[in-house]
Coordinates of C-alpha atoms in Angstrom, one line a residue:
M1 CA 129.1 37.6 96.0
K2 CA 128.3 37.9 99.7
M3 CA 128.6 41.5 101.0
V4 CA 130.2 41.6 104.5
L5 CA 128.8 44.3 106.8
S6 CA 130.4 45.4 110.0
Q7 CA 128.3 45.0 113.2
R8 CA 127.6 48.7 113.3
Q9 CA 126.5 48.8 109.6
R10 CA 124.3 45.8 110.3
E11 CA 122.6 47.5 113.2
E12 CA 122.0 50.7 111.2
L13 CA 120.5 48.8 108.3
N14 CA 118.2 46.9 110.6
Q15 CA 117.1 50.2 112.2
A16 CA 116.5 51.7 108.8
I17 CA 114.4 48.7 107.7
A18 CA 112.4 48.8 110.9
D19 CA 111.7 52.6 110.3
Y20 CA 110.6 51.8 106.7
L21 CA 108.3 49.0 107.7
G22 CA 106.8 51.2 110.5
S23 CA 106.3 54.3 108.4
N24 CA 104.6 52.4 105.7
G25 CA 102.2 50.5 108.0
Y26 CA 103.6 47.0 107.8
A27 CA 102.9 46.4 111.5
D28 CA 103.0 42.6 111.5
S29 CA 106.2 42.4 109.5
L30 CA 107.7 45.1 111.8
E31 CA 106.9 43.1 114.9
A32 CA 108.3 39.9 113.4
F33 CA 111.4 41.6 112.2
R34 CA 112.1 43.3 115.5
K35 CA 111.8 40.0 117.3
E36 CA 114.2 38.2 114.9
A37 CA 116.7 41.1 114.7
D38 CA 116.5 41.7 118.4
L39 CA 115.6 45.4 118.0
S40 CA 114.2 47.7 120.7
T41 CA 110.8 49.2 120.1
E42 CA 112.1 52.8 120.3
A43 CA 113.0 54.2 116.9
E44 CA 115.8 56.8 116.7
K45 CA 115.0 59.9 114.6
K46 CA 118.3 59.7 112.7
F47 CA 117.0 56.5 110.9
G48 CA 113.8 58.3 109.7
G49 CA 113.6 57.9 105.9
L50 CA 117.2 56.6 105.7
L51 CA 116.4 53.5 103.6
E52 CA 114.6 55.6 100.9
K53 CA 117.5 58.1 100.9
K54 CA 120.1 55.3 100.5
W55 CA 118.0 53.6 97.8
T56 CA 117.6 56.8 95.7
S57 CA 121.3 57.7 96.0
V58 CA 122.3 54.2 94.8
I59 CA 120.0 54.6 91.7
R60 CA 121.6 58.0 91.1
L61 CA 125.1 56.5 91.4
Q62 CA 124.2 53.6 89.1
K63 CA 123.0 56.1 86.4
K64 CA 126.3 58.1 86.8
V65 CA 128.3 54.8 86.5
M66 CA 126.4 53.9 83.3
E67 CA 127.0 57.4 81.8
L68 CA 130.8 57.1 82.6
E69 CA 130.8 53.5 81.1
A70 CA 129.2 54.8 77.9
K71 CA 131.9 57.5 77.6
L72 CA 134.6 55.0 78.2
S73 CA 133.1 52.7 75.7
E74 CA 133.0 55.5 73.1
A75 CA 136.7 56.3 73.8
E76 CA 137.7 52.7 73.5
K77 CA 135.8 52.3 70.3
E78 CA 137.7 55.2 68.8
V79 CA 141.0 53.6 69.8
I80 CA 140.1 50.1 68.5
E81 CA 138.7 51.4 65.2
G82 CA 141.9 53.3 64.7
A83 CA 140.4 56.8 64.6
P84 CA 143.4 58.9 63.4
T85 CA 145.2 60.8 66.1
K86 CA 145.2 64.6 66.1
N87 CA 148.7 64.6 64.6
K88 CA 147.6 62.5 61.6
R89 CA 144.6 64.8 60.8
T90 CA 144.8 68.3 59.3
P91 CA 143.0 71.1 61.2
G92 CA 140.3 71.0 58.5
E93 CA 139.4 67.5 59.6
W94 CA 139.3 68.1 63.4
I95 CA 135.9 67.5 64.9
P96 CA 134.6 67.7 68.4
R97 CA 135.1 64.4 70.3
P98 CA 133.9 63.2 73.7
P99 CA 134.3 63.6 76.6
E100 CA 133.8 67.4 77.0
K101 CA 136.9 69.3 78.1
Y102 CA 134.8 71.5 80.6
S103 CA 131.2 71.5 81.9
L104 CA 130.6 75.0 83.2
T105 CA 127.9 75.7 85.7
G106 CA 126.7 79.0 87.2
H107 CA 123.5 79.9 85.3
R108 CA 120.3 79.4 87.2
A109 CA 118.1 78.7 84.2
S110 CA 118.2 77.3 80.6
I111 CA 121.1 78.4 78.4
T112 CA 119.7 80.2 75.3
R113 CA 122.8 81.1 73.3
V114 CA 126.6 80.4 73.4
I115 CA 129.1 82.2 71.2
F116 CA 132.8 82.6 70.9
H117 CA 134.5 85.9 70.8
P118 CA 136.2 86.2 67.3
I119 CA 139.5 87.3 68.7
F120 CA 139.9 87.0 72.5
G121 CA 140.1 83.6 74.3
L122 CA 136.6 84.2 75.6
M123 CA 133.1 82.8 75.1
V124 CA 129.7 84.2 76.2
S125 CA 126.6 82.5 77.3
A126 CA 123.1 83.9 77.6
S127 CA 120.4 82.5 79.8
E128 CA 116.7 82.6 80.8
D129 CA 118.0 83.7 84.2
A130 CA 118.3 87.2 82.6
T131 CA 122.2 87.3 82.7
I132 CA 125.0 87.0 80.3
K133 CA 128.2 85.3 81.5
I134 CA 131.7 85.5 80.2
W135 CA 134.1 82.5 80.4
D136 CA 137.6 81.7 79.3
F137 CA 137.1 78.7 77.1
E138 CA 140.8 77.6 77.3
T139 CA 140.9 77.3 81.1
G140 CA 137.2 76.9 81.8
E141 CA 137.3 79.8 84.2
Y142 CA 134.3 82.1 84.9
E143 CA 135.2 85.7 84.2
R144 CA 132.1 87.9 85.0
S145 CA 128.4 88.5 84.5
L146 CA 126.6 91.2 82.6
K147 CA 123.3 92.1 84.4
G148 CA 120.7 94.6 83.2
H149 CA 118.0 92.6 81.4
T150 CA 114.8 91.9 83.4
D151 CA 113.7 88.8 81.5
S152 CA 115.3 85.9 79.5
V153 CA 118.3 86.9 77.4
Q154 CA 117.5 85.3 74.0
D155 CA 120.6 86.1 71.9
V156 CA 124.0 87.7 72.0
A157 CA 126.3 88.9 69.2
F158 CA 129.7 90.4 68.5
D159 CA 130.4 92.3 65.3
A160 CA 132.4 90.2 62.8
Q161 CA 135.8 91.7 63.7
G162 CA 135.1 91.5 67.5
K163 CA 135.9 95.2 67.7
L164 CA 133.9 98.4 67.1
L165 CA 135.2 102.0 67.1
G166 CA 131.9 103.5 68.1
K167 CA 131.4 107.3 68.1
F168 CA 128.6 107.8 70.6
N169 CA 128.2 109.4 74.0
P170 CA 127.0 107.0 76.8
L171 CA 126.2 110.0 79.0
K172 CA 123.8 111.3 76.3
S173 CA 125.0 114.8 76.9
P174 CA 125.0 117.0 73.7
S175 CA 127.5 119.4 75.4
Q176 CA 130.2 116.7 75.5
N177 CA 131.5 115.8 72.1
L178 CA 133.0 112.5 73.4
T179 CA 134.3 109.8 71.1
V180 CA 134.2 106.5 72.9
M181 CA 136.6 103.8 71.6
C182 CA 134.6 100.8 72.6
L183 CA 134.4 97.0 71.9
L184 CA 130.7 96.1 72.0
I185 CA 128.5 93.1 72.5
A186 CA 124.8 93.3 71.6
S187 CA 122.1 91.3 73.5
C188 CA 118.3 91.0 73.2
S189 CA 115.7 89.8 75.6
A190 CA 112.1 88.9 76.3
D191 CA 112.0 92.2 78.2
L192 CA 111.5 93.8 74.7
S193 CA 114.9 95.5 74.6
I194 CA 118.2 95.3 72.8
K195 CA 121.2 96.3 74.8
L196 CA 124.8 97.3 73.8
W197 CA 127.5 96.6 76.4
D198 CA 131.1 97.8 76.7
F199 CA 133.1 94.6 76.4
Q200 CA 136.5 96.2 77.0
Q201 CA 136.6 98.3 80.2
S202 CA 133.5 98.9 82.3
Y203 CA 131.4 95.9 81.1
E204 CA 128.4 98.2 81.6
C205 CA 125.4 98.6 79.4
V206 CA 126.0 101.7 77.3
K207 CA 122.8 101.8 75.3
T208 CA 119.3 100.3 75.5
M209 CA 117.0 100.3 72.5
H210 CA 113.2 99.9 72.6
G211 CA 110.8 99.6 69.7
H212 CA 109.7 96.0 69.4
D213 CA 106.2 95.1 70.6
H214 CA 107.0 91.5 71.8
N215 CA 109.9 89.2 72.8
V216 CA 113.1 90.1 70.9
S217 CA 114.5 86.7 69.9
S218 CA 117.6 87.4 67.9
V219 CA 120.3 90.0 67.3
A220 CA 123.2 90.4 64.8
F221 CA 125.7 93.1 63.8
V222 CA 126.0 94.2 60.2
P223 CA 129.7 93.4 59.4
A224 CA 130.9 97.0 59.3
G225 CA 129.7 97.2 62.9
D226 CA 127.7 100.5 62.6
Y227 CA 124.3 98.8 62.6
V228 CA 122.5 96.0 64.5
L229 CA 119.6 93.9 63.3
S230 CA 117.0 92.4 65.7
A231 CA 114.2 89.9 65.1
S232 CA 111.1 89.6 67.2
R233 CA 107.9 87.7 68.0
D234 CA 106.1 90.9 66.8
R235 CA 106.9 89.4 63.3
T236 CA 109.3 92.2 62.3
I237 CA 113.0 92.7 61.9
K238 CA 114.5 96.1 62.8
M239 CA 117.8 97.8 62.0
W240 CA 119.3 100.1 64.7
E241 CA 122.1 102.6 64.3
V242 CA 124.8 101.9 66.9
A243 CA 126.0 105.5 67.2
T244 CA 122.5 106.9 68.0
G245 CA 120.4 103.9 69.1
Y246 CA 117.7 104.9 66.6
C247 CA 115.7 102.4 64.6
V248 CA 116.4 103.3 61.0
K249 CA 114.5 100.5 59.2
T250 CA 111.7 97.9 59.8
Y251 CA 111.4 94.8 57.6
T252 CA 108.0 93.2 57.4
G253 CA 106.8 90.0 55.6
H254 CA 107.0 87.1 58.0
R255 CA 103.6 85.9 59.1
E256 CA 104.7 84.6 62.5
W257 CA 107.3 84.9 65.2
V258 CA 110.8 85.7 63.7
R259 CA 113.2 83.3 65.4
M260 CA 116.7 84.2 64.2
V261 CA 118.5 86.8 62.1
R262 CA 122.0 86.2 60.6
V263 CA 123.9 88.5 58.3
H264 CA 126.0 87.3 55.4
I265 CA 129.7 88.0 55.8
E266 CA 129.7 90.5 52.9
G267 CA 126.9 92.5 54.7
S268 CA 124.7 93.1 51.6
I269 CA 122.1 90.4 52.5
F270 CA 120.8 88.8 55.7
A271 CA 118.5 85.9 56.4
T272 CA 115.7 85.3 58.9
C273 CA 113.7 82.3 59.9
S274 CA 110.3 82.0 61.4
N275 CA 107.4 80.1 63.0
D276 CA 105.7 80.5 59.6
H277 CA 107.9 77.6 58.3
T278 CA 109.9 79.9 56.0
I279 CA 113.3 81.5 55.6
R280 CA 113.6 84.9 54.1
V281 CA 116.7 86.5 52.6
W282 CA 116.6 90.3 52.6
L283 CA 118.6 93.1 51.0
T284 CA 120.3 95.1 53.8
N285 CA 120.2 98.5 52.1
S286 CA 116.5 98.3 51.2
K287 CA 113.4 96.8 52.8
D288 CA 113.0 94.3 50.0
C289 CA 112.8 90.5 50.5
K290 CA 115.1 88.9 47.9
V291 CA 113.8 85.4 48.2
E292 CA 111.5 83.3 50.4
L293 CA 112.6 79.7 51.0
R294 CA 109.8 77.2 51.6
D295 CA 110.4 73.4 52.2
H296 CA 110.3 72.9 56.0
E297 CA 107.2 71.5 57.5
H298 CA 107.4 73.1 60.9
T299 CA 109.0 76.2 62.7
V300 CA 112.5 77.0 61.4
E301 CA 114.5 77.5 64.6
C302 CA 118.0 78.3 63.4
I303 CA 120.1 79.4 60.3
A304 CA 123.8 79.6 59.5
W305 CA 125.7 81.0 56.5
A306 CA 128.2 78.6 55.0
P307 CA 131.8 79.8 54.7
E308 CA 133.3 80.0 51.2
A309 CA 135.3 76.9 52.0
A310 CA 132.1 74.8 52.1
A311 CA 131.1 75.5 48.5
S312 CA 132.9 72.5 46.9
A313 CA 131.5 70.0 49.5
I314 CA 128.0 71.4 49.1
N315 CA 128.2 71.3 45.3
E316 CA 129.5 67.7 45.4
A317 CA 126.6 66.7 47.8
A318 CA 124.1 68.4 45.4
G319 CA 125.5 66.4 42.5
A320 CA 126.7 69.5 40.7
D321 CA 129.9 69.5 38.5
N322 CA 132.4 71.6 40.4
K323 CA 134.4 72.5 37.3
K324 CA 131.4 74.3 35.9
G325 CA 130.7 75.8 39.4
H326 CA 127.0 74.9 39.0
H327 CA 125.8 76.4 42.3
Q328 CA 127.4 79.7 43.0
G329 CA 125.8 80.4 46.4
P330 CA 125.8 82.0 48.8
F331 CA 124.7 78.9 50.8
L332 CA 122.6 78.9 53.9
A333 CA 121.8 76.0 56.3
S334 CA 118.5 75.9 58.3
G335 CA 117.4 73.7 61.2
S336 CA 113.8 73.1 62.0
R337 CA 111.3 71.5 64.4
D338 CA 110.6 69.0 61.6
K339 CA 113.9 67.4 62.7
T340 CA 115.7 68.1 59.4
I341 CA 118.6 70.4 58.3
R342 CA 118.4 71.9 54.8
I343 CA 121.1 73.6 52.8
W344 CA 120.0 76.2 50.3
D345 CA 121.5 78.1 47.4
V346 CA 119.9 81.5 48.2
S347 CA 120.8 83.0 44.8
V348 CA 118.2 80.7 43.1
G349 CA 116.0 79.9 46.1
L350 CA 116.7 76.2 45.8
C351 CA 117.1 73.5 48.5
L352 CA 120.2 71.5 47.5
L353 CA 120.2 68.8 50.2
T354 CA 118.4 67.6 53.3
L355 CA 120.1 66.0 56.3
N356 CA 118.0 63.6 58.4
G357 CA 119.1 62.0 61.7
H358 CA 118.0 64.1 64.7
D359 CA 115.1 62.6 66.7
N360 CA 113.8 66.0 67.9
W361 CA 113.9 69.8 67.0
V362 CA 117.1 71.1 65.6
R363 CA 118.0 74.2 67.7
G364 CA 121.5 75.3 66.6
L365 CA 123.9 75.1 63.6
A366 CA 127.5 76.0 63.0
F367 CA 129.8 75.3 60.1
H368 CA 133.3 73.9 60.5
P369 CA 135.7 76.7 59.4
G370 CA 137.3 74.2 57.0
G371 CA 134.0 73.8 55.2
K372 CA 133.8 70.0 55.2
Y373 CA 131.4 69.6 58.1
L374 CA 128.4 71.1 59.8
V375 CA 127.6 70.6 63.5
S376 CA 124.1 70.7 64.9
A377 CA 122.5 70.9 68.3
S378 CA 119.1 69.3 69.0
D379 CA 116.4 68.7 71.6
D380 CA 117.3 65.0 71.3
K381 CA 120.2 66.1 73.7
T382 CA 122.9 65.4 71.0
I383 CA 125.4 67.2 69.0
R384 CA 125.8 65.7 65.5
V385 CA 128.7 66.2 63.1
W386 CA 127.6 66.1 59.4
D387 CA 129.9 65.2 56.5
L388 CA 128.5 67.5 53.9
R389 CA 130.1 65.9 50.9
N390 CA 128.6 62.5 51.7
K391 CA 125.3 63.9 53.3
R392 CA 125.7 61.7 56.3
C393 CA 126.0 62.0 60.1
M394 CA 129.6 60.9 60.9
K395 CA 129.5 61.4 64.6
T396 CA 127.0 61.8 67.4
L397 CA 127.9 63.2 70.8
Y398 CA 125.5 62.5 73.6
A399 CA 126.2 66.0 74.9
H400 CA 123.7 67.1 77.6
Q401 CA 121.2 65.7 80.1
H402 CA 118.4 67.9 78.6
F403 CA 117.7 69.7 75.3
C404 CA 120.7 71.2 73.5
T405 CA 119.8 74.8 72.6
S406 CA 122.8 76.4 71.0
I407 CA 126.2 75.6 69.4
D408 CA 129.2 77.5 68.1
F409 CA 132.4 76.5 66.3
H410 CA 135.6 78.7 66.8
K411 CA 136.9 80.1 63.6
A412 CA 140.6 79.8 64.5
H413 CA 140.9 77.4 67.5
P414 CA 139.9 73.7 67.7
Y415 CA 136.9 74.2 70.1
V416 CA 133.2 73.8 70.0
I417 CA 130.8 75.1 72.7
S418 CA 127.2 74.0 73.5
G419 CA 124.5 75.2 75.8
S420 CA 121.5 73.4 77.2
V421 CA 118.3 73.5 79.2
D422 CA 120.3 71.5 81.8
Q423 CA 121.9 74.9 82.7
T424 CA 125.4 73.9 81.6
V425 CA 127.8 75.2 79.0
K426 CA 130.1 72.6 77.6
V427 CA 133.5 73.1 75.9
W428 CA 134.5 70.3 73.4
E429 CA 138.0 70.0 72.1
C430 CA 138.4 69.1 68.4
R431 CA 140.9 66.5 67.3

């Protein structure tokens, strides 16, 4: 199809071509072109580099068009194949579906963690830009930033109930017997500190805890909310008393960087994973390691405890007879740089199943509250939804333009959030 240019557009294009030929040393071609196109020998500055700019912008637009066509094709495929509508599925079967509801920008570096608040309609993102940002996931609106860390914020955590009645004095004055009713969020950073923030009124940092000798990579509340656990590149896990900020226990055993710590909902045990290729399950009240899980062939990046609702699907996938309740659990999922996801029965230290499909490191895991599915985030830029019972990937979302670093599934609302090295946080609606 012949493109029709106006006289002015034709003149501008000729000038831009002449500039390109001249700036790249094609003198003979330039002279011949000027003669044929009847151009003056004086080049205007505004045409400098114009052809290259137009060319690169066309390529960028073509890429965007291709991305949008892929999203449209995905949506059409769902319609044609008769994917059941939201009304025909129970909430336990809702999974995240493209396109994303919101793509949130504002961070100036990679996103390291995204989490939902367990009660409020809020979510929190942590970033290598040393800030924590709070967003309304239902409207996609930015609320505020928490600033205080001086290096990359590696992890953030709420206590299980999303509330904490903490008795401590932020002014640190023994003369004032002040009881502060405070909802807290904990964060940890490459600046070697763990911070507690007032998440209800002032949004200020109310406590900073030091004790690790290297990058603090993960943080988690013990369910009662009176203690916080932290994991570090110094190979240790520490327990901190919220009321005083004192370190009350140090757990040792990992031989390399401890990547993540996650506490079981009952609070009596917690799990950690490490660059030493292992997962360890610890007794909270002592310093004893209950079990060491070894099967991954590379660094274990992430772990997630399975909800009780997942027990039957995991047992069926493992080939166990549910009537006998062969595997009692508790069950733990782990994601690794070996590109696999493994699900373990920690009571016996056994790997029950392995999920293969990602083409790069697995960086984040979250169970569907209904227990049937597991969602994972990976450096292959995708989010995958796994059908546990059938041990298969049932949906792949091409989620980000760079590595996906973190994922969370809301316990009560049909939303999933993801974070990426592309500096965006995305909100996905489940249906």
